[in-house]
Coordinates of C-alpha atoms in Angstrom, one line a residue:
M15 CA 6.5 -26.2 11.0
T16 CA 3.6 -27.2 13.3
E17 CA 4.2 -25.0 16.3
S18 CA 2.9 -21.4 16.6
P19 CA 5.5 -18.8 15.6
G20 CA 4.5 -16.7 18.6
T21 CA 6.1 -17.3 21.9
T22 CA 6.2 -15.8 25.4
G23 CA 10.0 -15.7 25.5
L24 CA 12.1 -12.8 26.3
I25 CA 10.3 -9.5 26.0
M26 CA 12.6 -6.9 27.4
N27 CA 11.3 -3.9 29.2
E28 CA 12.8 -0.6 28.1
P29 CA 12.6 2.8 29.8
L30 CA 13.0 6.1 28.0
L31 CA 16.5 7.2 27.2
W32 CA 16.1 10.1 29.6
E33 CA 15.3 7.6 32.4
K34 CA 18.5 5.7 31.6
S35 CA 20.6 8.8 31.6
R36 CA 23.4 9.1 34.2
Q37 CA 25.3 12.4 34.5
G38 CA 28.8 12.2 32.9
R39 CA 28.2 9.0 30.9
C40 CA 29.3 9.2 27.3
G41 CA 29.2 6.9 24.3
I42 CA 31.9 8.4 22.2
S43 CA 35.6 9.4 22.7
I44 CA 36.4 12.8 21.3
P45 CA 40.1 13.6 20.9
E46 CA 41.3 16.3 23.3
S47 CA 41.2 19.7 21.6
D48 CA 44.5 21.3 20.8
V49 CA 42.9 24.6 20.2
E50 CA 42.5 27.2 22.9
T51 CA 38.8 27.5 23.8
T52 CA 37.0 30.8 23.7
P53 CA 33.7 31.0 25.6
L54 CA 30.7 32.4 23.9
D55 CA 29.2 35.6 25.1
A56 CA 26.5 35.0 27.6
E57 CA 23.8 36.4 25.3
F58 CA 24.6 33.7 22.8
A59 CA 24.7 30.8 25.2
G60 CA 21.7 29.2 26.8
E61 CA 20.9 26.2 28.9
G62 CA 21.5 23.8 26.0
P63 CA 19.4 21.0 24.8
D64 CA 18.2 18.3 27.2
F65 CA 20.2 15.4 25.9
P66 CA 20.5 12.3 28.0
D67 CA 24.0 11.1 29.0
L68 CA 24.4 7.5 27.7
S69 CA 27.0 4.9 27.0
E70 CA 27.3 3.1 23.7
V71 CA 25.8 -0.1 25.2
D72 CA 22.9 2.0 26.6
V73 CA 22.0 3.3 23.1
V74 CA 22.6 0.0 21.2
R75 CA 20.5 -2.1 23.6
H76 CA 17.8 0.6 23.7
F77 CA 17.1 0.6 20.0
T78 CA 17.7 -3.2 19.6
R79 CA 15.0 -3.8 22.3
L80 CA 12.6 -1.4 20.7
S81 CA 13.1 -3.1 17.3
Q82 CA 12.2 -6.4 18.9
W83 CA 8.8 -5.0 19.8
N84 CA 8.0 -4.4 16.2
F85 CA 6.5 -6.8 13.6
G86 CA 7.2 -6.6 9.9
V87 CA 7.5 -8.6 6.7
D88 CA 11.0 -9.6 7.8
T89 CA 9.6 -11.0 11.0
G90 CA 6.7 -13.1 9.8
M91 CA 3.5 -13.4 7.8
Y92 CA 1.7 -10.1 7.4
P93 CA -1.6 -10.9 5.7
L94 CA -2.8 -7.3 5.6
G95 CA -5.6 -7.3 3.0
S96 CA -5.6 -4.5 0.4
C97 CA -2.1 -3.5 1.3
T98 CA 0.2 -6.2 -0.3
M99 CA 2.7 -6.6 2.5
K100 CA 4.9 -9.0 0.6
Y101 CA 8.5 -9.8 1.2
N102 CA 10.8 -8.2 -1.4
P103 CA 14.3 -9.2 -2.2
K104 CA 16.8 -7.0 -0.3
I105 CA 18.9 -6.6 -3.4
H106 CA 16.6 -3.8 -4.4
E107 CA 17.4 -1.9 -1.3
K108 CA 21.1 -2.3 -2.0
I109 CA 20.7 -1.1 -5.5
A110 CA 18.7 2.0 -4.4
A111 CA 21.5 2.8 -2.0
L112 CA 24.2 2.8 -4.6
P113 CA 26.1 6.1 -4.3
G114 CA 25.4 7.0 -7.9
F115 CA 21.6 6.9 -7.2
A116 CA 21.4 7.9 -3.6
G117 CA 23.7 10.9 -4.1
A118 CA 22.3 12.1 -7.4
H119 CA 21.2 15.7 -7.0
P120 CA 17.8 16.4 -8.5
M121 CA 19.0 19.7 -9.9
L122 CA 21.8 18.2 -12.0
P123 CA 21.4 19.3 -15.6
P124 CA 20.3 16.5 -17.9
D125 CA 23.7 16.0 -19.5
L126 CA 25.1 15.1 -16.1
A127 CA 22.1 12.9 -15.1
Q128 CA 21.7 10.6 -18.1
G129 CA 21.7 7.4 -16.0
T130 CA 18.8 8.6 -13.7
L131 CA 16.8 9.9 -16.7
R132 CA 17.3 6.6 -18.6
I133 CA 15.9 4.7 -15.6
M134 CA 12.9 6.9 -15.4
Y135 CA 12.3 6.6 -19.2
E136 CA 12.6 2.8 -19.2
L137 CA 10.5 2.4 -16.0
E138 CA 7.7 4.4 -17.8
R139 CA 7.9 2.1 -20.7
F140 CA 7.9 -1.0 -18.5
L141 CA 4.7 0.2 -16.7
C142 CA 3.1 1.0 -20.0
E143 CA 3.8 -2.5 -21.2
I144 CA 2.5 -4.1 -18.0
T145 CA -0.7 -2.1 -18.0
G146 CA -1.3 -1.9 -21.7
M147 CA -1.4 1.9 -21.6
D148 CA 0.5 4.5 -23.8
A149 CA 2.2 6.9 -21.5
T150 CA 3.2 7.3 -17.8
T151 CA 4.0 9.9 -15.3
L152 CA 6.2 8.8 -12.4
Q153 CA 5.7 12.0 -10.3
P154 CA 2.8 11.1 -7.9
A155 CA 4.1 10.3 -4.4
A156 CA 1.7 7.6 -3.5
G157 CA -1.6 6.0 -4.4
A158 CA -4.0 8.7 -3.3
H159 CA -1.7 11.3 -5.0
G160 CA -2.0 9.2 -8.2
E161 CA -5.8 9.3 -7.8
L162 CA -5.8 13.1 -7.5
T163 CA -3.4 13.3 -10.5
A164 CA -5.8 11.2 -12.6
M165 CA -8.8 13.4 -11.6
L166 CA -6.8 16.5 -12.6
L167 CA -6.2 14.8 -16.0
F168 CA -9.9 14.1 -16.3
Y169 CA -10.7 17.7 -15.5
A170 CA -8.2 19.0 -18.1
Y171 CA -9.5 16.6 -20.7
H172 CA -13.1 17.7 -20.4
K173 CA -12.1 21.3 -20.2
S174 CA -10.2 20.9 -23.5
K175 CA -13.5 19.9 -25.0
G176 CA -15.3 22.9 -23.6
E177 CA -17.1 20.8 -21.0
K178 CA -17.5 21.3 -17.3
R179 CA -18.6 18.1 -15.7
T180 CA -19.4 18.0 -12.0
R181 CA -19.8 14.4 -10.9
I182 CA -17.9 11.1 -10.7
L183 CA -19.2 7.6 -10.1
I184 CA -17.6 5.6 -7.4
P185 CA -18.6 2.0 -6.6
D186 CA -19.1 1.0 -3.0
T187 CA -16.2 -1.5 -3.4
A188 CA -13.7 1.1 -4.3
H189 CA -10.8 2.2 -2.1
G190 CA -11.8 4.8 0.5
T191 CA -9.5 7.4 -0.8
N192 CA -11.3 7.6 -4.2
P193 CA -14.1 9.9 -3.1
A194 CA -11.7 12.2 -1.3
S195 CA -9.5 12.5 -4.4
A196 CA -12.5 13.2 -6.6
A197 CA -13.8 15.8 -4.1
L198 CA -10.4 17.5 -3.9
C199 CA -10.6 18.0 -7.7
G200 CA -14.1 19.6 -7.4
Y201 CA -16.1 16.5 -8.4
A202 CA -19.1 15.4 -6.4
P203 CA -18.7 11.6 -5.7
V204 CA -21.8 9.6 -6.6
P205 CA -21.9 6.1 -5.0
V206 CA -22.7 3.0 -7.1
T207 CA -24.1 0.0 -5.4
S208 CA -22.5 -3.3 -6.4
G209 CA -24.7 -6.3 -7.3
D210 CA -25.4 -9.3 -5.1
D211 CA -22.4 -11.0 -6.7
G212 CA -20.0 -8.3 -5.4
V213 CA -19.2 -6.7 -8.7
L214 CA -20.6 -3.7 -10.7
S215 CA -23.6 -4.3 -12.9
V216 CA -23.8 -2.5 -16.2
E217 CA -27.4 -1.5 -15.4
A218 CA -26.4 0.3 -12.2
V219 CA -23.8 2.4 -14.0
E220 CA -26.1 3.0 -17.0
A221 CA -28.8 4.4 -14.6
L222 CA -26.4 7.0 -13.1
M223 CA -24.1 7.9 -16.1
D224 CA -25.0 11.1 -17.9
E225 CA -23.4 14.1 -19.7
E226 CA -22.8 15.8 -16.3
T227 CA -20.6 13.0 -15.1
A228 CA -16.9 13.1 -15.7
G229 CA -16.4 9.3 -15.5
I230 CA -16.1 6.5 -13.0
M231 CA -13.4 5.4 -10.6
V232 CA -13.2 1.6 -10.5
T233 CA -10.9 -0.4 -8.2
N234 CA -10.2 -3.6 -10.1
P235 CA -9.8 -6.2 -8.6
N236 CA -12.1 -4.5 -6.1
T237 CA -11.8 -4.4 -2.3
L238 CA -13.8 -7.7 -2.0
G239 CA -10.9 -9.3 -3.9
L240 CA -13.2 -9.9 -6.9
F241 CA -12.4 -9.0 -10.5
E242 CA -14.9 -6.6 -12.1
Q243 CA -15.9 -8.9 -14.9
N244 CA -18.3 -6.4 -16.5
I245 CA -15.6 -3.7 -16.8
R246 CA -15.6 -3.7 -20.6
K247 CA -19.4 -3.1 -20.8
V248 CA -19.2 -0.6 -18.0
A249 CA -16.5 1.3 -19.9
E250 CA -18.6 1.3 -23.0
V251 CA -21.5 2.9 -21.1
V252 CA -19.2 5.6 -19.6
H253 CA -17.5 6.3 -22.9
R254 CA -20.9 6.5 -24.7
K255 CA -21.8 9.5 -22.5
G256 CA -18.4 11.1 -23.1
G257 CA -17.0 10.1 -19.7
L258 CA -13.6 8.5 -18.8
V259 CA -12.8 5.4 -16.8
Y260 CA -10.2 5.5 -14.0
G261 CA -8.7 2.3 -12.7
D262 CA -7.5 2.2 -9.1
G263 CA -4.5 -0.1 -9.6
A264 CA -3.6 -0.6 -6.0
N265 CA -4.5 -4.2 -6.3
M266 CA -2.3 -4.8 -9.3
N267 CA -0.5 -7.6 -7.5
A268 CA -3.3 -9.8 -8.6
V269 CA -3.1 -9.2 -12.3
M270 CA 0.4 -8.3 -13.4
G271 CA 1.1 -9.6 -16.8
I272 CA -2.4 -11.0 -17.0
V273 CA -4.8 -8.1 -17.7
K274 CA -4.0 -5.2 -20.1
M275 CA -6.0 -2.4 -18.5
G276 CA -5.8 -0.3 -21.7
E277 CA -7.6 -3.1 -23.6
I278 CA -10.5 -3.4 -21.2
G279 CA -11.6 0.3 -21.4
I280 CA -9.5 1.9 -18.7
D281 CA -8.3 5.5 -19.7
A282 CA -6.1 6.1 -16.7
I283 CA -4.7 3.9 -13.9
H284 CA -2.4 4.5 -11.0
L285 CA 0.0 1.9 -9.6
N286 CA 1.3 1.6 -6.1
L287 CA 5.0 0.9 -6.8
H288 CA 5.6 0.6 -3.0
K289 CA 3.1 -2.3 -2.8
T290 CA 3.2 -4.2 -6.1
F291 CA 6.8 -3.6 -7.3
S292 CA 9.0 -3.9 -4.2
T293 CA 9.0 -1.9 -0.9
P294 CA 6.3 -3.1 1.5
H295 CA 3.4 -0.7 2.1
G296 CA 3.0 1.1 5.3
G297 CA 5.0 3.1 7.8
G298 CA 4.1 6.4 6.3
G299 CA 6.1 6.2 3.1
P300 CA 7.8 7.2 1.0
G301 CA 5.8 5.7 -1.8
A302 CA 5.2 6.2 -5.5
G303 CA 1.9 6.2 -7.4
P304 CA 2.7 6.6 -11.1
V305 CA -0.3 7.2 -13.4
C306 CA -0.5 5.4 -16.8
V307 CA -2.8 6.8 -19.4
R308 CA -4.1 6.2 -22.9
K309 CA -3.0 8.3 -25.8
H310 CA -5.8 10.9 -25.5
L311 CA -4.7 11.9 -22.0
E312 CA -1.0 12.1 -22.6
P313 CA -1.0 15.8 -23.5
F314 CA -2.2 16.6 -20.0
L315 CA 0.4 14.7 -18.0
P316 CA 2.5 16.6 -15.5
V317 CA 5.8 18.2 -16.5
P318 CA 8.6 17.6 -17.0
R319 CA 8.4 14.6 -19.3
V320 CA 11.5 12.5 -19.9
T321 CA 12.2 12.2 -23.6
K322 CA 14.7 10.2 -25.6
N323 CA 16.4 11.4 -28.8
G324 CA 18.9 8.8 -30.1
D325 CA 20.9 7.8 -27.1
A326 CA 20.3 11.0 -25.2
Y327 CA 17.7 11.7 -22.5
A328 CA 16.2 15.1 -21.7
L329 CA 13.5 16.7 -19.7
Q330 CA 10.7 18.4 -21.7
Y331 CA 8.8 21.3 -20.0
N332 CA 7.1 22.9 -23.0
R333 CA 3.8 21.1 -22.9
P334 CA 1.0 23.8 -23.0
D335 CA -1.8 21.4 -22.1
S336 CA -0.1 19.9 -19.1
I337 CA -1.7 20.0 -15.6
G338 CA 1.7 21.3 -14.4
K339 CA 4.0 19.8 -11.7
I340 CA 2.5 17.7 -9.0
H341 CA 5.7 16.8 -7.1
A342 CA 9.1 18.4 -6.6
F343 CA 11.8 17.3 -8.9
H344 CA 11.4 13.7 -10.2
G345 CA 9.1 12.2 -7.6
N346 CA 10.3 9.8 -4.9
F347 CA 13.2 8.5 -7.0
G348 CA 14.4 6.0 -4.5
I349 CA 11.2 4.1 -4.8
L350 CA 11.4 4.2 -8.6
I351 CA 14.8 2.6 -8.4
R352 CA 13.4 -0.3 -6.3
A353 CA 10.5 -0.8 -8.7
Y354 CA 12.8 -0.7 -11.7
S355 CA 15.1 -3.3 -10.1
Y356 CA 12.1 -5.5 -9.1
I357 CA 10.7 -5.5 -12.7
L358 CA 14.1 -6.3 -14.2
S359 CA 14.9 -9.1 -11.7
M360 CA 11.4 -10.7 -12.0
G361 CA 11.1 -10.4 -15.8
R362 CA 8.6 -12.8 -17.2
H363 CA 8.0 -14.1 -13.7
L364 CA 5.9 -11.0 -12.9
K365 CA 2.9 -12.9 -14.2
T366 CA 3.9 -16.0 -12.1
A367 CA 4.0 -13.8 -9.0
S368 CA 0.4 -12.7 -9.6
Q369 CA -0.7 -16.2 -10.3
H370 CA 0.8 -17.4 -7.0
A371 CA -0.8 -14.5 -5.1
V372 CA -4.2 -15.5 -6.4
L373 CA -3.6 -19.2 -5.7
S374 CA -2.6 -18.4 -2.1
A375 CA -5.7 -16.4 -1.5
N376 CA -8.0 -19.0 -2.9
Y377 CA -6.2 -21.7 -0.9
I378 CA -6.9 -19.8 2.3
K379 CA -10.5 -19.1 1.2
E380 CA -11.3 -22.7 0.6
R381 CA -9.6 -24.0 3.8
L382 CA -11.4 -21.5 6.1
K383 CA -14.8 -21.1 4.5
D384 CA -16.2 -24.0 6.5
V385 CA -15.4 -22.3 9.8
L386 CA -15.7 -18.6 8.9
H387 CA -18.6 -17.0 7.1
L388 CA -17.7 -16.3 3.4
P389 CA -20.1 -13.7 2.0
Y390 CA -19.1 -14.2 -1.6
D391 CA -18.4 -17.8 -2.3
R392 CA -16.7 -17.5 -5.6
P393 CA -13.1 -17.6 -6.9
C394 CA -11.3 -14.6 -5.5
M395 CA -8.2 -12.7 -6.7
H396 CA -5.3 -11.8 -4.4
E397 CA -7.4 -11.5 -1.2
C398 CA -10.4 -13.1 0.4
V399 CA -13.0 -11.6 2.7
F400 CA -14.7 -13.4 5.6
T401 CA -16.9 -12.1 8.4
D402 CA -17.6 -12.9 12.1
K403 CA -21.2 -14.0 11.4
N404 CA -20.5 -17.6 12.6
Q405 CA -19.1 -16.3 15.9
E406 CA -22.0 -13.9 16.7
D407 CA -23.7 -16.5 18.9
F408 CA -20.6 -16.6 21.1
K409 CA -20.4 -12.8 21.3
I410 CA -17.0 -13.0 19.6
T411 CA -16.2 -10.2 17.1
T412 CA -13.8 -9.8 14.2
L413 CA -11.6 -7.6 16.5
D414 CA -11.3 -10.4 19.1
M415 CA -10.1 -12.9 16.5
A416 CA -7.7 -10.4 15.0
K417 CA -6.2 -9.7 18.5
R418 CA -5.9 -13.3 19.3
L419 CA -3.8 -13.9 16.1
M420 CA -1.2 -11.7 17.7
D421 CA -0.8 -14.2 20.6
Y422 CA 0.1 -16.8 18.0
G423 CA 2.7 -14.7 16.2
F424 CA 0.7 -13.4 13.2
H425 CA 0.1 -9.9 12.3
P426 CA -3.7 -9.3 12.1
P427 CA -5.3 -9.0 8.7
T428 CA -7.3 -5.9 7.7
I429 CA -10.6 -5.8 9.6
Y430 CA -13.9 -4.1 9.1
F431 CA -13.0 -3.2 5.5
P432 CA -14.5 -3.1 3.0
L433 CA -17.4 -1.4 4.6
V434 CA -20.0 -3.2 2.4
V435 CA -19.3 -6.4 4.4
H436 CA -20.3 -6.3 8.1
G437 CA -17.6 -7.5 10.4
A438 CA -15.2 -8.0 7.5
I439 CA -11.9 -9.9 7.8
M440 CA -9.8 -9.3 4.7
I441 CA -6.8 -11.6 4.2
E442 CA -4.1 -11.1 1.6
P443 CA -1.4 -13.7 1.9
T444 CA 0.6 -12.5 -1.2
E445 CA 2.8 -14.7 -3.4
T446 CA 5.8 -14.8 -1.1
E447 CA 4.5 -17.0 1.7
P448 CA 5.3 -20.7 1.3
K449 CA 2.5 -23.3 1.7
E450 CA 3.8 -24.3 5.2
N451 CA 3.2 -20.7 6.4
L452 CA -0.3 -20.7 4.8
D453 CA -1.1 -24.0 6.5
Q454 CA 0.2 -22.7 9.8
F455 CA -2.0 -19.6 9.5
I456 CA -5.0 -21.6 8.6
E457 CA -4.6 -24.1 11.5
T458 CA -4.0 -21.2 13.9
F459 CA -7.2 -19.5 12.7
K460 CA -9.1 -22.8 13.3
I461 CA -7.7 -23.1 16.8
I462 CA -8.9 -19.5 17.5
I463 CA -12.4 -20.3 16.2
K464 CA -12.5 -23.4 18.5
E465 CA -11.4 -21.2 21.4
A466 CA -14.3 -18.8 20.5
V467 CA -16.7 -21.6 21.4
E468 CA -14.9 -23.2 24.4
T469 CA -12.9 -20.4 26.0
P470 CA -14.1 -17.1 24.6
E471 CA -12.5 -15.1 27.4
L472 CA -9.1 -15.9 25.8
L473 CA -10.1 -13.9 22.7
R474 CA -11.7 -11.0 24.6
E475 CA -8.6 -10.5 26.6
A476 CA -6.2 -10.9 23.7
P477 CA -3.5 -10.1 23.0
T478 CA -1.6 -11.2 26.1
A479 CA 1.8 -12.3 24.8
P480 CA 3.0 -9.1 23.0
K481 CA 4.7 -6.2 24.8
V482 CA 1.5 -4.0 24.7
R483 CA -1.8 -5.4 25.8
R484 CA -5.2 -4.6 24.4
L485 CA -5.9 -0.9 24.6
D486 CA -9.1 0.9 25.6
E487 CA -9.6 1.9 22.0
A488 CA -12.3 4.5 22.7
T489 CA -10.1 6.3 25.2
A490 CA -7.0 5.9 23.0
A491 CA -8.9 7.6 20.1
R492 CA -10.4 10.4 22.2
K493 CA -7.5 11.1 24.5
P494 CA -4.4 10.0 22.6
C495 CA -1.1 9.9 24.4
L496 CA 1.5 10.8 21.9
C497 CA 4.6 11.0 24.1
G498 CA 6.5 8.3 26.0

């Protein structure tokens, strides 16, 4: 395919349902009642809700048109860096919707819920095998919830040793939720500056690590898309002072089946099942952020724990050192089903998926680095980070280029993140885009960069093709309009 996927074809206007309403119009046929009606007393009857009167075709066309204004992984390439917006096989949705799973009541006694308990038990073991850790809790509802859970585990571990530590080290290339999660647990986040090569230096950690510090939160691969190659020595420094190492596993899509986190010094790691193992990220959830730990943190994991005795599965609550419950019932079980199905269907190809994701990111990096500024010119992992430095002379910003991509039918990548890179453009193609799509994205970006020189107004006014034009972002932020 050489043509842009974006077009200026039919974009249907659509008013509010209340504006389409016509008195007496109805979309359903209700059988005539054969029971004598009895009016309610006036004190119990009010005006009634303000529902619009609509026909079936009014409703169907309304929501169909709205759906055509959206963009998602089922529509086209979604290179949102640090969020792993990959296409996932729809069979996982079908499996999660099976009546036996979707209708399983969370309060069923274990002897009537052996199937669901077995899935949770086996998923925990799968995640342990993938990460090289010893035990897993499936309860956290999302990534940041997993971070908080890990910090609670750190706190409980140090408390069990009679220690009260007050600080946690957080590199400047970590995910932005890390400091908040640490602070919620009472720790004071201490920033660690990365080296000129974009990764942590052992010396920087050594200078800050002391007996007051509970540990370090390392995103690996980090938000520059680089693998923290000094992680073993960093972990040794932290462990020498009695601290623990937390791994933010949100970027696991780059290293599935390749890196055993438990063998490189990580004590606890969370995984975003809704990113790495089926179910695209975004849209407000639900998600799942299981935490995998080494043996010395297992006693503190949340209750209940799924146990297996022979062929029978049970829920274990009697764990005196546990941090307690951190989610109702069993967590977001529907997401667990999707991840379980993804892992089983991929099997040994989990590793291949990561390899393809890394290959795709490096392909884009190499093809665009001659036209976009590349702050760290070295092999990347699943995502690559450029800047708008080459376009400064033309007064074109990262935002302008991202908006212009929408005119060509691509969802914009993540922009202005990570914060350590000025004018950052973070691209994560994932493993699911074929080479033709990557080439199309690359050639489109090159056209936009040429436009930045020859017709910069096209970028400053972009997007012009989608339903909604560029917003006054300052006004939108300060005076948001949250209704139709």
